[in-house]
PDB file of C-alpha atoms in Angstrom:
ATOM      1  CA  MET A   6     117.528  96.643 104.777  1.00 44.00           C
ATOM      2  CA  SER A   7     116.437  94.614 101.797  1.00 41.00           C
ATOM      3  CA  ARG A   8     113.591  95.971  99.747  1.00 45.00           C
ATOM      4  CA  ALA A   9     110.485  94.242  98.513  1.00 46.00           C
ATOM      5  CA  ARG A  10     110.722  92.867  94.986  1.00 50.00           C
ATOM      6  CA  SER A  11     109.520  95.288  92.331  1.00 50.00           C
ATOM      7  CA  SER A  12     106.701  92.882  91.444  1.00 58.00           C
ATOM      8  CA  ASP A  13     105.283  93.024  94.969  1.00 74.00           C
ATOM      9  CA  PRO A  14     102.501  95.539  95.661  1.00 83.00           C
ATOM     10  CA  ASP A  15     103.687  98.639  97.478  1.00 89.00           C
ATOM     11  CA  PRO A  16     102.118  98.643 100.981  1.00 86.00           C
ATOM     12  CA  ALA A  17     102.322 102.443 101.003  1.00 86.00           C
ATOM     13  CA  ALA A  18     100.875 102.973  97.520  1.00 84.00           C
ATOM     14  CA  ASP A  19      97.606 104.477  98.725  1.00 87.00           C
ATOM     15  CA  LEU A  20      99.056 106.544 101.555  1.00 92.00           C
ATOM     16  CA  PRO A  21      98.869 110.281 100.874  1.00 91.00           C
ATOM     17  CA  ARG A  22     101.958 112.381 100.121  1.00 92.00           C
ATOM     18  CA  LEU A  23     102.421 116.099 100.431  1.00 91.00           C
ATOM     19  CA  PRO A  24     102.162 117.341  96.822  1.00 90.00           C
ATOM     20  CA  ASP A  25     104.779 119.679  95.424  1.00 86.00           C
ATOM     21  CA  TRP A  26     102.222 122.396  94.724  1.00 83.00           C
ATOM     22  CA  LEU A  27     101.304 122.468  98.413  1.00 84.00           C
ATOM     23  CA  ARG A  28     104.928 122.755  99.476  1.00 77.00           C
ATOM     24  CA  GLY A  29     105.323 125.664  97.071  1.00 72.00           C
ATOM     25  CA  LEU A  30     102.489 127.838  98.368  1.00 69.00           C
ATOM     26  CA  PRO A  31     103.939 131.093  99.697  1.00 64.00           C
ATOM     27  CA  GLY A  32     102.123 131.182 103.043  1.00 69.00           C
ATOM     28  CA  GLU A  33     102.909 134.891 103.397  1.00 79.00           C
ATOM     29  CA  THR A  34      99.484 135.767 104.760  1.00 89.00           C
ATOM     30  CA  LEU A  35      97.502 134.074 107.498  1.00 92.00           C
ATOM     31  CA  GLU A  36      94.842 133.060 104.954  1.00 91.00           C
ATOM     32  CA  ASP A  37      97.383 131.421 102.628  1.00 90.00           C
ATOM     33  CA  ALA A  38      99.128 129.678 105.498  1.00 92.00           C
ATOM     34  CA  ALA A  39      95.817 128.430 106.906  1.00 93.00           C
ATOM     35  CA  LEU A  40      94.866 126.947 103.520  1.00 92.00           C
ATOM     36  CA  SER A  41      98.201 125.130 103.245  1.00 93.00           C
ATOM     37  CA  ALA A  42      98.161 123.864 106.817  1.00 95.00           C
ATOM     38  CA  GLY A  43      94.550 122.704 106.533  1.00 96.00           C
ATOM     39  CA  ALA A  44      95.360 120.656 103.431  1.00 95.00           C
ATOM     40  CA  ALA A  45      98.358 119.112 105.177  1.00 97.00           C
ATOM     41  CA  LEU A  46      96.287 118.221 108.248  1.00 98.00           C
ATOM     42  CA  ALA A  47      93.686 116.546 106.028  1.00 97.00           C
ATOM     43  CA  LEU A  48      96.417 114.312 104.580  1.00 97.00           C
ATOM     44  CA  LEU A  49      97.707 113.447 108.051  1.00 98.00           C
ATOM     45  CA  HIS A  50      94.137 112.625 109.090  1.00 97.00           C
ATOM     46  CA  GLN A  51      93.937 110.123 106.223  1.00 96.00           C
ATOM     47  CA  VAL A  52      97.144 108.385 107.315  1.00 96.00           C
ATOM     48  CA  GLN A  53      95.685 107.772 110.767  1.00 95.00           C
ATOM     49  CA  SER A  54      92.821 105.778 109.265  1.00 92.00           C
ATOM     50  CA  ARG A  55      94.995 103.455 107.151  1.00 89.00           C
ATOM     51  CA  ALA A  56      95.656 100.023 108.638  1.00 87.00           C
ATOM     52  CA  GLN A  57      99.021  99.554 106.916  1.00 88.00           C
ATOM     53  CA  THR A  58     100.664 102.322 108.930  1.00 93.00           C
ATOM     54  CA  PRO A  59     102.085 101.201 112.320  1.00 97.00           C
ATOM     55  CA  LEU A  60     100.609 104.216 114.078  1.00 97.00           C
ATOM     56  CA  ALA A  61     102.123 103.639 117.531  1.00 98.00           C
ATOM     57  CA  LEU A  62     105.591 103.349 115.998  1.00 98.00           C
ATOM     58  CA  TRP A  63     104.952 106.370 113.751  1.00 98.00           C
ATOM     59  CA  ARG A  64     104.001 108.509 116.714  1.00 98.00           C
ATOM     60  CA  ALA A  65     106.922 107.204 118.771  1.00 98.00           C
ATOM     61  CA  ARG A  66     109.431 108.014 116.030  1.00 98.00           C
ATOM     62  CA  LEU A  67     107.966 111.512 115.600  1.00 98.00           C
ATOM     63  CA  ALA A  68     108.077 111.969 119.383  1.00 98.00           C
ATOM     64  CA  LEU A  69     111.790 111.141 119.385  1.00 98.00           C
ATOM     65  CA  GLN A  70     112.367 113.732 116.665  1.00 98.00           C
ATOM     66  CA  ALA A  71     110.316 116.294 118.600  1.00 98.00           C
ATOM     67  CA  ALA A  72     112.339 115.545 121.729  1.00 98.00           C
ATOM     68  CA  ALA A  73     115.575 116.254 119.872  1.00 98.00           C
ATOM     69  CA  GLN A  74     114.110 119.508 118.562  1.00 97.00           C
ATOM     70  CA  THR A  75     112.964 120.493 122.061  1.00 98.00           C
ATOM     71  CA  ALA A  76     116.425 119.698 123.454  1.00 97.00           C
ATOM     72  CA  ARG A  77     117.815 122.199 120.933  1.00 96.00           C
ATOM     73  CA  HIS A  78     115.421 124.802 122.342  1.00 95.00           C
ATOM     74  CA  ALA A  79     117.035 124.234 125.737  1.00 92.00           C
ATOM     75  CA  GLY A  80     120.533 124.527 124.264  1.00 94.00           C
ATOM     76  CA  ARG A  81     121.301 120.880 124.941  1.00 94.00           C
ATOM     77  CA  PRO A  82     123.697 118.901 122.705  1.00 93.00           C
ATOM     78  CA  GLU A  83     121.820 115.570 122.764  1.00 93.00           C
ATOM     79  CA  ARG A  84     120.273 114.426 119.507  1.00 95.00           C
ATOM     80  CA  GLU A  85     117.995 111.506 118.642  1.00 97.00           C
ATOM     81  CA  ALA A  86     120.535 108.719 119.246  1.00 96.00           C
ATOM     82  CA  ALA A  87     121.425 109.950 122.733  1.00 96.00           C
ATOM     83  CA  ILE A  88     117.767 110.428 123.712  1.00 97.00           C
ATOM     84  CA  ARG A  89     116.926 106.965 122.361  1.00 97.00           C
ATOM     85  CA  ASP A  90     119.704 105.494 124.493  1.00 96.00           C
ATOM     86  CA  ALA A  91     118.389 107.282 127.573  1.00 95.00           C
ATOM     87  CA  LEU A  92     114.892 105.884 127.013  1.00 94.00           C
ATOM     88  CA  CYS A  93     115.757 102.335 125.993  1.00 95.00           C
ATOM     89  CA  LEU A  94     118.707 101.594 128.271  1.00 93.00           C
ATOM     90  CA  MET A  95     117.362 103.197 131.441  1.00 86.00           C
ATOM     91  CA  ARG A  96     116.946 100.754 134.311  1.00 82.00           C
ATOM     92  CA  PRO A  97     114.243 100.982 136.987  1.00 78.00           C
ATOM     93  CA  GLY A  98     115.206 103.704 139.419  1.00 79.00           C
ATOM     94  CA  ASP A  99     117.642 105.379 137.014  1.00 83.00           C
ATOM     95  CA  ALA A 100     117.376 109.093 136.285  1.00 84.00           C
ATOM     96  CA  PRO A 101     117.134 109.670 132.530  1.00 87.00           C
ATOM     97  CA  GLY A 102     118.975 113.010 132.609  1.00 90.00           C
ATOM     98  CA  PRO A 103     117.655 116.332 131.268  1.00 92.00           C
ATOM     99  CA  ALA A 104     117.435 115.272 127.603  1.00 92.00           C
ATOM    100  CA  GLY A 105     116.026 111.906 128.622  1.00 94.00           C
ATOM    101  CA  GLU A 106     113.334 113.687 130.620  1.00 96.00           C
ATOM    102  CA  ILE A 107     112.372 115.587 127.461  1.00 97.00           C
ATOM    103  CA  GLY A 108     112.226 112.324 125.508  1.00 97.00           C
ATOM    104  CA  LEU A 109     110.187 110.641 128.234  1.00 97.00           C
ATOM    105  CA  ALA A 110     107.662 113.475 128.261  1.00 98.00           C
ATOM    106  CA  TRP A 111     107.106 113.309 124.498  1.00 98.00           C
ATOM    107  CA  GLN A 112     106.955 109.502 124.599  1.00 98.00           C
ATOM    108  CA  ARG A 113     104.317 109.554 127.315  1.00 98.00           C
ATOM    109  CA  ALA A 114     102.378 112.246 125.486  1.00 98.00           C
ATOM    110  CA  VAL A 115     101.949 110.118 122.350  1.00 98.00           C
ATOM    111  CA  GLU A 116     101.758 106.534 123.563  1.00 97.00           C
ATOM    112  CA  ARG A 117      98.290 106.640 125.145  1.00 98.00           C
ATOM    113  CA  PRO A 118      94.992 108.120 123.931  1.00 98.00           C
ATOM    114  CA  LEU A 119      94.907 111.846 124.554  1.00 97.00           C
ATOM    115  CA  SER A 120      93.312 112.763 127.865  1.00 96.00           C
ATOM    116  CA  ASP A 121      93.951 114.917 130.919  1.00 95.00           C
ATOM    117  CA  GLU A 122      95.515 111.860 132.561  1.00 96.00           C
ATOM    118  CA  THR A 123      97.869 111.344 129.606  1.00 97.00           C
ATOM    119  CA  LEU A 124      99.013 114.963 129.764  1.00 97.00           C
ATOM    120  CA  ALA A 125      99.495 114.791 133.528  1.00 96.00           C
ATOM    121  CA  ARG A 126     101.607 111.669 133.094  1.00 96.00           C
ATOM    122  CA  ALA A 127     103.736 113.379 130.444  1.00 97.00           C
ATOM    123  CA  LEU A 128     103.955 116.686 132.329  1.00 97.00           C
ATOM    124  CA  PRO A 129     103.534 115.943 136.056  1.00 95.00           C
ATOM    125  CA  HIS A 130     103.950 119.618 136.994  1.00 93.00           C
ATOM    126  CA  LEU A 131     100.820 120.731 135.075  1.00 93.00           C
ATOM    127  CA  ALA A 132      98.488 122.912 137.089  1.00 86.00           C
ATOM    128  CA  ALA A 133      94.792 122.098 137.263  1.00 78.00           C
ATOM    129  CA  GLY A 134      93.055 123.431 134.178  1.00 77.00           C
ATOM    130  CA  GLN A 135      96.171 123.696 132.038  1.00 83.00           C
ATOM    131  CA  GLY A 136      95.480 122.001 128.728  1.00 77.00           C
ATOM    132  CA  ALA A 137      91.755 122.769 128.813  1.00 79.00           C
ATOM    133  CA  ALA A 138      90.003 123.330 125.492  1.00 78.00           C
ATOM    134  CA  LEU A 139      90.180 126.840 124.035  1.00 83.00           C
ATOM    135  CA  PRO A 140      87.912 128.571 121.475  1.00 85.00           C
ATOM    136  CA  GLY A 141      88.780 128.997 117.818  1.00 92.00           C
ATOM    137  CA  ALA A 142      89.912 126.959 114.826  1.00 95.00           C
ATOM    138  CA  PRO A 143      92.349 124.070 115.503  1.00 97.00           C
ATOM    139  CA  ILE A 144      95.632 125.887 114.895  1.00 97.00           C
ATOM    140  CA  GLN A 145      94.276 129.003 116.582  1.00 96.00           C
ATOM    141  CA  GLN A 146      93.574 126.847 119.651  1.00 97.00           C
ATOM    142  CA  ALA A 147      97.072 125.376 119.465  1.00 98.00           C
ATOM    143  CA  SER A 148      98.800 128.750 119.232  1.00 97.00           C
ATOM    144  CA  ALA A 149      96.674 130.082 122.107  1.00 97.00           C
ATOM    145  CA  ALA A 150      97.656 127.068 124.235  1.00 97.00           C
ATOM    146  CA  ILE A 151     101.332 127.706 123.492  1.00 97.00           C
ATOM    147  CA  GLU A 152     101.018 131.413 124.264  1.00 96.00           C
ATOM    148  CA  ALA A 153      99.213 130.725 127.548  1.00 95.00           C
ATOM    149  CA  ALA A 154     101.822 128.172 128.637  1.00 96.00           C
ATOM    150  CA  LEU A 155     104.691 130.528 127.826  1.00 97.00           C
ATOM    151  CA  ALA A 156     102.987 133.316 129.742  1.00 95.00           C
ATOM    152  CA  GLU A 157     103.098 131.026 132.801  1.00 94.00           C
ATOM    153  CA  ALA A 158     106.660 129.774 132.223  1.00 95.00           C
ATOM    154  CA  PRO A 159     108.495 131.604 129.408  1.00 96.00           C
ATOM    155  CA  ARG A 160     111.446 129.201 129.322  1.00 95.00           C
ATOM    156  CA  ASP A 161     109.435 125.962 129.502  1.00 97.00           C
ATOM    157  CA  HIS A 162     109.207 125.234 125.798  1.00 98.00           C
ATOM    158  CA  LEU A 163     108.539 121.523 126.392  1.00 98.00           C
ATOM    159  CA  THR A 164     105.262 122.163 128.200  1.00 98.00           C
ATOM    160  CA  ALA A 165     104.192 124.792 125.672  1.00 98.00           C
ATOM    161  CA  LEU A 166     104.841 122.529 122.692  1.00 98.00           C
ATOM    162  CA  VAL A 167     103.163 119.459 124.203  1.00 98.00           C
ATOM    163  CA  LEU A 168     100.101 121.500 125.156  1.00 98.00           C
ATOM    164  CA  GLY A 169     100.037 123.096 121.703  1.00 98.00           C
ATOM    165  CA  ASP A 170     100.062 119.746 119.944  1.00 98.00           C
ATOM    166  CA  ALA A 171      97.503 118.399 122.431  1.00 98.00           C
ATOM    167  CA  ALA A 172      95.171 121.319 121.682  1.00 97.00           C
ATOM    168  CA  LEU A 173      95.583 120.748 117.967  1.00 98.00           C
ATOM    169  CA  ALA A 174      94.854 117.018 118.212  1.00 98.00           C
ATOM    170  CA  ARG A 175      91.790 117.574 120.393  1.00 97.00           C
ATOM    171  CA  ALA A 176      90.395 120.220 118.075  1.00 97.00           C
ATOM    172  CA  LEU A 177      90.810 117.862 115.116  1.00 97.00           C
ATOM    173  CA  GLY A 178      89.193 114.942 116.941  1.00 96.00           C
ATOM    174  CA  TRP A 179      92.335 112.796 116.834  1.00 97.00           C
ATOM    175  CA  SER A 180      92.625 110.019 119.390  1.00 97.00           C
ATOM    176  CA  HIS A 181      96.340 110.628 120.013  1.00 98.00           C
ATOM    177  CA  LEU A 182      98.634 113.610 120.088  1.00 98.00           C
ATOM    178  CA  LEU A 183     100.845 113.943 117.014  1.00 98.00           C
ATOM    179  CA  PRO A 184     103.985 116.050 117.542  1.00 98.00           C
ATOM    180  CA  LEU A 185     103.692 118.526 114.691  1.00 98.00           C
ATOM    181  CA  LEU A 186     104.311 121.860 116.390  1.00 98.00           C
ATOM    182  CA  GLY A 187     106.979 120.152 118.463  1.00 98.00           C
ATOM    183  CA  LEU A 188     108.709 119.308 115.200  1.00 98.00           C
ATOM    184  CA  GLY A 189     108.017 122.442 113.202  1.00 97.00           C
ATOM    185  CA  LEU A 190     108.537 125.293 115.656  1.00 97.00           C
ATOM    186  CA  THR A 191     111.984 126.651 116.474  1.00 96.00           C
ATOM    187  CA  ARG A 192     113.084 128.452 119.604  1.00 96.00           C
ATOM    188  CA  ARG A 193     112.953 131.725 117.723  1.00 95.00           C
ATOM    189  CA  ASP A 194     109.399 131.000 116.536  1.00 96.00           C
ATOM    190  CA  LEU A 195     108.213 130.806 120.140  1.00 96.00           C
ATOM    191  CA  GLY A 196     109.249 134.391 120.703  1.00 94.00           C
ATOM    192  CA  ALA A 197     106.276 135.543 118.631  1.00 93.00           C
ATOM    193  CA  GLY A 198     102.803 136.117 119.969  1.00 92.00           C
ATOM    194  CA  GLY A 199      99.255 136.799 118.831  1.00 94.00           C
ATOM    195  CA  VAL A 200      98.678 136.731 115.076  1.00 95.00           C
ATOM    196  CA  ASP A 201     102.397 136.300 114.411  1.00 96.00           C
ATOM    197  CA  LEU A 202     102.517 133.122 116.484  1.00 97.00           C
ATOM    198  CA  ARG A 203      99.376 131.821 114.789  1.00 96.00           C
ATOM    199  CA  LEU A 204     100.950 132.390 111.361  1.00 96.00           C
ATOM    200  CA  THR A 205     104.131 130.657 112.513  1.00 96.00           C
ATOM    201  CA  CYS A 206     102.112 127.687 113.798  1.00 97.00           C
ATOM    202  CA  HIS A 207     100.371 127.294 110.435  1.00 96.00           C
ATOM    203  CA  ARG A 208     103.742 127.299 108.687  1.00 95.00           C
ATOM    204  CA  ALA A 209     105.159 124.852 111.248  1.00 97.00           C
ATOM    205  CA  VAL A 210     102.361 122.348 110.583  1.00 97.00           C
ATOM    206  CA  LEU A 211     103.093 122.421 106.854  1.00 95.00           C
ATOM    207  CA  LYS A 212     106.829 122.124 107.537  1.00 95.00           C
ATOM    208  CA  ALA A 213     106.334 119.059 109.760  1.00 97.00           C
ATOM    209  CA  ALA A 214     103.679 117.374 107.597  1.00 97.00           C
ATOM    210  CA  GLY A 215     105.896 116.465 104.626  1.00 96.00           C
ATOM    211  CA  PRO A 216     108.492 114.478 106.613  1.00 97.00           C
ATOM    212  CA  ALA A 217     105.739 112.944 108.780  1.00 98.00           C
ATOM    213  CA  LEU A 218     103.868 111.678 105.715  1.00 97.00           C
ATOM    214  CA  GLN A 219     107.067 110.311 104.196  1.00 97.00           C
ATOM    215  CA  LEU A 220     107.908 108.560 107.461  1.00 98.00           C
ATOM    216  CA  ALA A 221     104.440 106.954 107.510  1.00 97.00           C
ATOM    217  CA  ALA A 222     105.010 105.558 104.006  1.00 96.00           C
ATOM    218  CA  ASP A 223     108.488 104.266 104.881  1.00 97.00           C
ATOM    219  CA  LEU A 224     107.262 102.583 108.059  1.00 97.00           C
ATOM    220  CA  ALA A 225     104.308 101.009 106.226  1.00 96.00           C
ATOM    221  CA  ARG A 226     106.752  99.321 103.834  1.00 96.00           C
ATOM    222  CA  GLN A 227     109.054  98.222 106.634  1.00 97.00           C
ATOM    223  CA  ALA A 228     106.159  96.918 108.721  1.00 97.00           C
ATOM    224  CA  ALA A 229     104.913  94.844 105.791  1.00 96.00           C
ATOM    225  CA  ARG A 230     108.400  93.379 105.383  1.00 96.00           C
ATOM    226  CA  LEU A 231     108.550  92.542 109.091  1.00 96.00           C
ATOM    227  CA  GLN A 232     105.133  90.863 109.020  1.00 94.00           C
ATOM    228  CA  SER A 233     106.165  88.830 105.982  1.00 94.00           C
ATOM    229  CA  VAL A 234     109.076  87.186 107.808  1.00 94.00           C
ATOM    230  CA  VAL A 235     107.119  86.116 110.900  1.00 91.00           C
ATOM    231  CA  PRO A 236     106.722  82.514 109.587  1.00 90.00           C
ATOM    232  CA  LYS A 237     110.531  82.291 109.393  1.00 90.00           C
ATOM    233  CA  LEU A 238     111.003  83.215 113.034  1.00 88.00           C
ATOM    234  CA  ARG A 239     111.182  79.938 114.896  1.00 78.00           C
ATOM    235  CA  VAL A 240     110.569  81.471 118.296  1.00 73.00           C
ATOM    236  CA  LYS A 241     107.575  80.574 120.397  1.00 78.00           C
ATOM    237  CA  GLN A 242     106.591  84.164 121.188  1.00 86.00           C
ATOM    238  CA  SER A 243     107.673  85.660 117.868  1.00 88.00           C
ATOM    239  CA  THR A 244     104.249  87.148 117.057  1.00 89.00           C
ATOM    240  CA  ARG A 245     104.088  89.037 120.355  1.00 92.00           C
ATOM    241  CA  ALA A 246     107.709  90.126 119.994  1.00 94.00           C
ATOM    242  CA  VAL A 247     107.014  91.479 116.504  1.00 95.00           C
ATOM    243  CA  GLN A 248     104.045  93.422 117.887  1.00 94.00           C
ATOM    244  CA  LEU A 249     106.410  95.065 120.364  1.00 95.00           C
ATOM    245  CA  VAL A 250     108.835  96.003 117.580  1.00 96.00           C
ATOM    246  CA  LEU A 251     105.922  97.529 115.657  1.00 96.00           C
ATOM    247  CA  ALA A 252     104.874  99.643 118.633  1.00 96.00           C
ATOM    248  CA  ARG A 253     108.193 101.217 119.679  1.00 97.00           C
ATOM    249  CA  ASP A 254     110.797 103.470 118.155  1.00 98.00           C
ATOM    250  CA  ALA A 255     113.459 100.987 119.308  1.00 98.00           C
ATOM    251  CA  ILE A 256     113.857  97.981 121.558  1.00 96.00           C
ATOM    252  CA  ALA A 257     116.741  96.497 123.484  1.00 96.00           C
ATOM    253  CA  PRO A 258     116.776  92.681 123.590  1.00 96.00           C
ATOM    254  CA  ALA A 259     116.240  92.938 127.352  1.00 94.00           C
ATOM    255  CA  MET A 260     112.749  94.288 126.631  1.00 94.00           C
ATOM    256  CA  LEU A 261     111.836  90.866 125.204  1.00 93.00           C
ATOM    257  CA  THR A 262     112.976  88.785 128.168  1.00 88.00           C
ATOM    258  CA  GLY A 263     109.411  88.612 129.468  1.00 89.00           C
ATOM    259  CA  LEU A 264     108.653  86.577 126.331  1.00 89.00           C
ATOM    260  CA  MET A 265     111.877  84.578 125.907  1.00 91.00           C
ATOM    261  CA  SER A 266     115.300  84.006 127.420  1.00 91.00           C
ATOM    262  CA  ASP A 267     117.991  86.679 127.216  1.00 93.00           C
ATOM    263  CA  ARG A 268     119.960  84.645 124.683  1.00 93.00           C
ATOM    264  CA  ALA A 269     116.866  83.944 122.581  1.00 92.00           C
ATOM    265  CA  ALA A 270     115.977  87.657 122.624  1.00 94.00           C
ATOM    266  CA  ARG A 271     119.396  88.616 121.267  1.00 94.00           C
ATOM    267  CA  ARG A 272     119.199  85.936 118.593  1.00 93.00           C
ATOM    268  CA  PHE A 273     115.663  87.020 117.676  1.00 94.00           C
ATOM    269  CA  CYS A 274     116.778  90.626 117.118  1.00 96.00           C
ATOM    270  CA  ASP A 275     119.828  89.572 115.110  1.00 95.00           C
ATOM    271  CA  ARG A 276     117.635  87.274 113.024  1.00 95.00           C
ATOM    272  CA  LEU A 277     115.354  90.201 112.138  1.00 96.00           C
ATOM    273  CA  VAL A 278     118.395  92.074 110.866  1.00 97.00           C
ATOM    274  CA  GLU A 279     119.573  89.045 108.865  1.00 96.00           C
ATOM    275  CA  LEU A 280     116.167  88.811 107.199  1.00 96.00           C
ATOM    276  CA  GLY A 281     116.168  92.507 106.329  1.00 96.00           C
ATOM    277  CA  ALA A 282     113.123  93.089 108.537  1.00 96.00           C
ATOM    278  CA  ALA A 283     114.740  95.413 111.087  1.00 97.00           C
ATOM    279  CA  ARG A 284     117.869  97.479 111.658  1.00 97.00           C
ATOM    280  CA  GLU A 285     120.430  97.665 114.420  1.00 98.00           C
ATOM    281  CA  LEU A 286     120.227 101.356 115.225  1.00 97.00           C
ATOM    282  CA  THR A 287     123.412 102.112 117.172  1.00 97.00           C
ATOM    283  CA  GLY A 288     126.329 100.609 115.247  1.00 95.00           C
ATOM    284  CA  ARG A 289     127.690  99.344 118.576  1.00 95.00           C
ATOM    285  CA  GLU A 290     128.832  95.858 119.523  1.00 94.00           C
ATOM    286  CA  THR A 291     127.219  96.128 122.957  1.00 94.00           C
ATOM    287  CA  PHE A 292     124.072  97.777 124.301  1.00 95.00           C
ATOM    288  CA  ARG A 293     122.528  97.368 120.891  1.00 97.00           C
ATOM    289  CA  LEU A 294     119.079  98.650 119.933  1.00 98.00           C
ATOM    290  CA  TYR A 295     116.807  97.442 117.146  1.00 98.00           C
ATOM    291  CA  GLY A 296     113.893  98.873 115.233  1.00 97.00           C
ATOM    292  CA  LEU A 297     112.370  99.579 111.834  1.00 97.00           C
TER     293      LEU A 297
END
């Protein structure tokens, strides 16, 4: 993808980054880890108030990464590309498969404002009362939610991680779930409990924050590039189509056929690539997917 000219202002210039000194904190004690994680969460909070970040796309991309991590927990071989295919190429009535189900759950967890209804849509098997608010500081609430979920179903890491990130987002007053623990916790980490799990959750937040902040900056630049080429897109519904690209991890041209013909949708996506405003994500000649 072509870059903005060096003379152009950087759309991500005022977005926060995770400083090197914060990455280097030892985090050996719960107090140290809590300090580091709290600083990282403050930076992530800032990103969510900046208009230049395409927040829906940011959350969707992080959800895809969390889905791949959760698939690893289950010992599945599928990675991001395979889960993306399952989500974007699935037809009505199709079964997404086990890894696709994981991806669908994370996607549903992040795409709507956080609520009991959102969690029930993401995790239809949730029992009444699961996901309710717990006492304590934000990461303490998150670790308690994970521990409670694993006590109910020790092998259901997906539910535990979604509920952990939901508890964290609610405690912080965020409108949407952000998959931080889903990204930062490993299968081995979830074998801990009590104070050990809380310490691991603090470390996981710091681990996930750096890449999440970098992704926000990258997407802000790419979104600005995409918006800049809209006048060159001679398609009647180009503005609405661009909004769809900015809201999803990836799109298939078929997703645009409600706005334009099938042929026009394919040409629109290829034109975005020609202008350096989007990428073709699969490397395939057929069943192609596009995104920032």
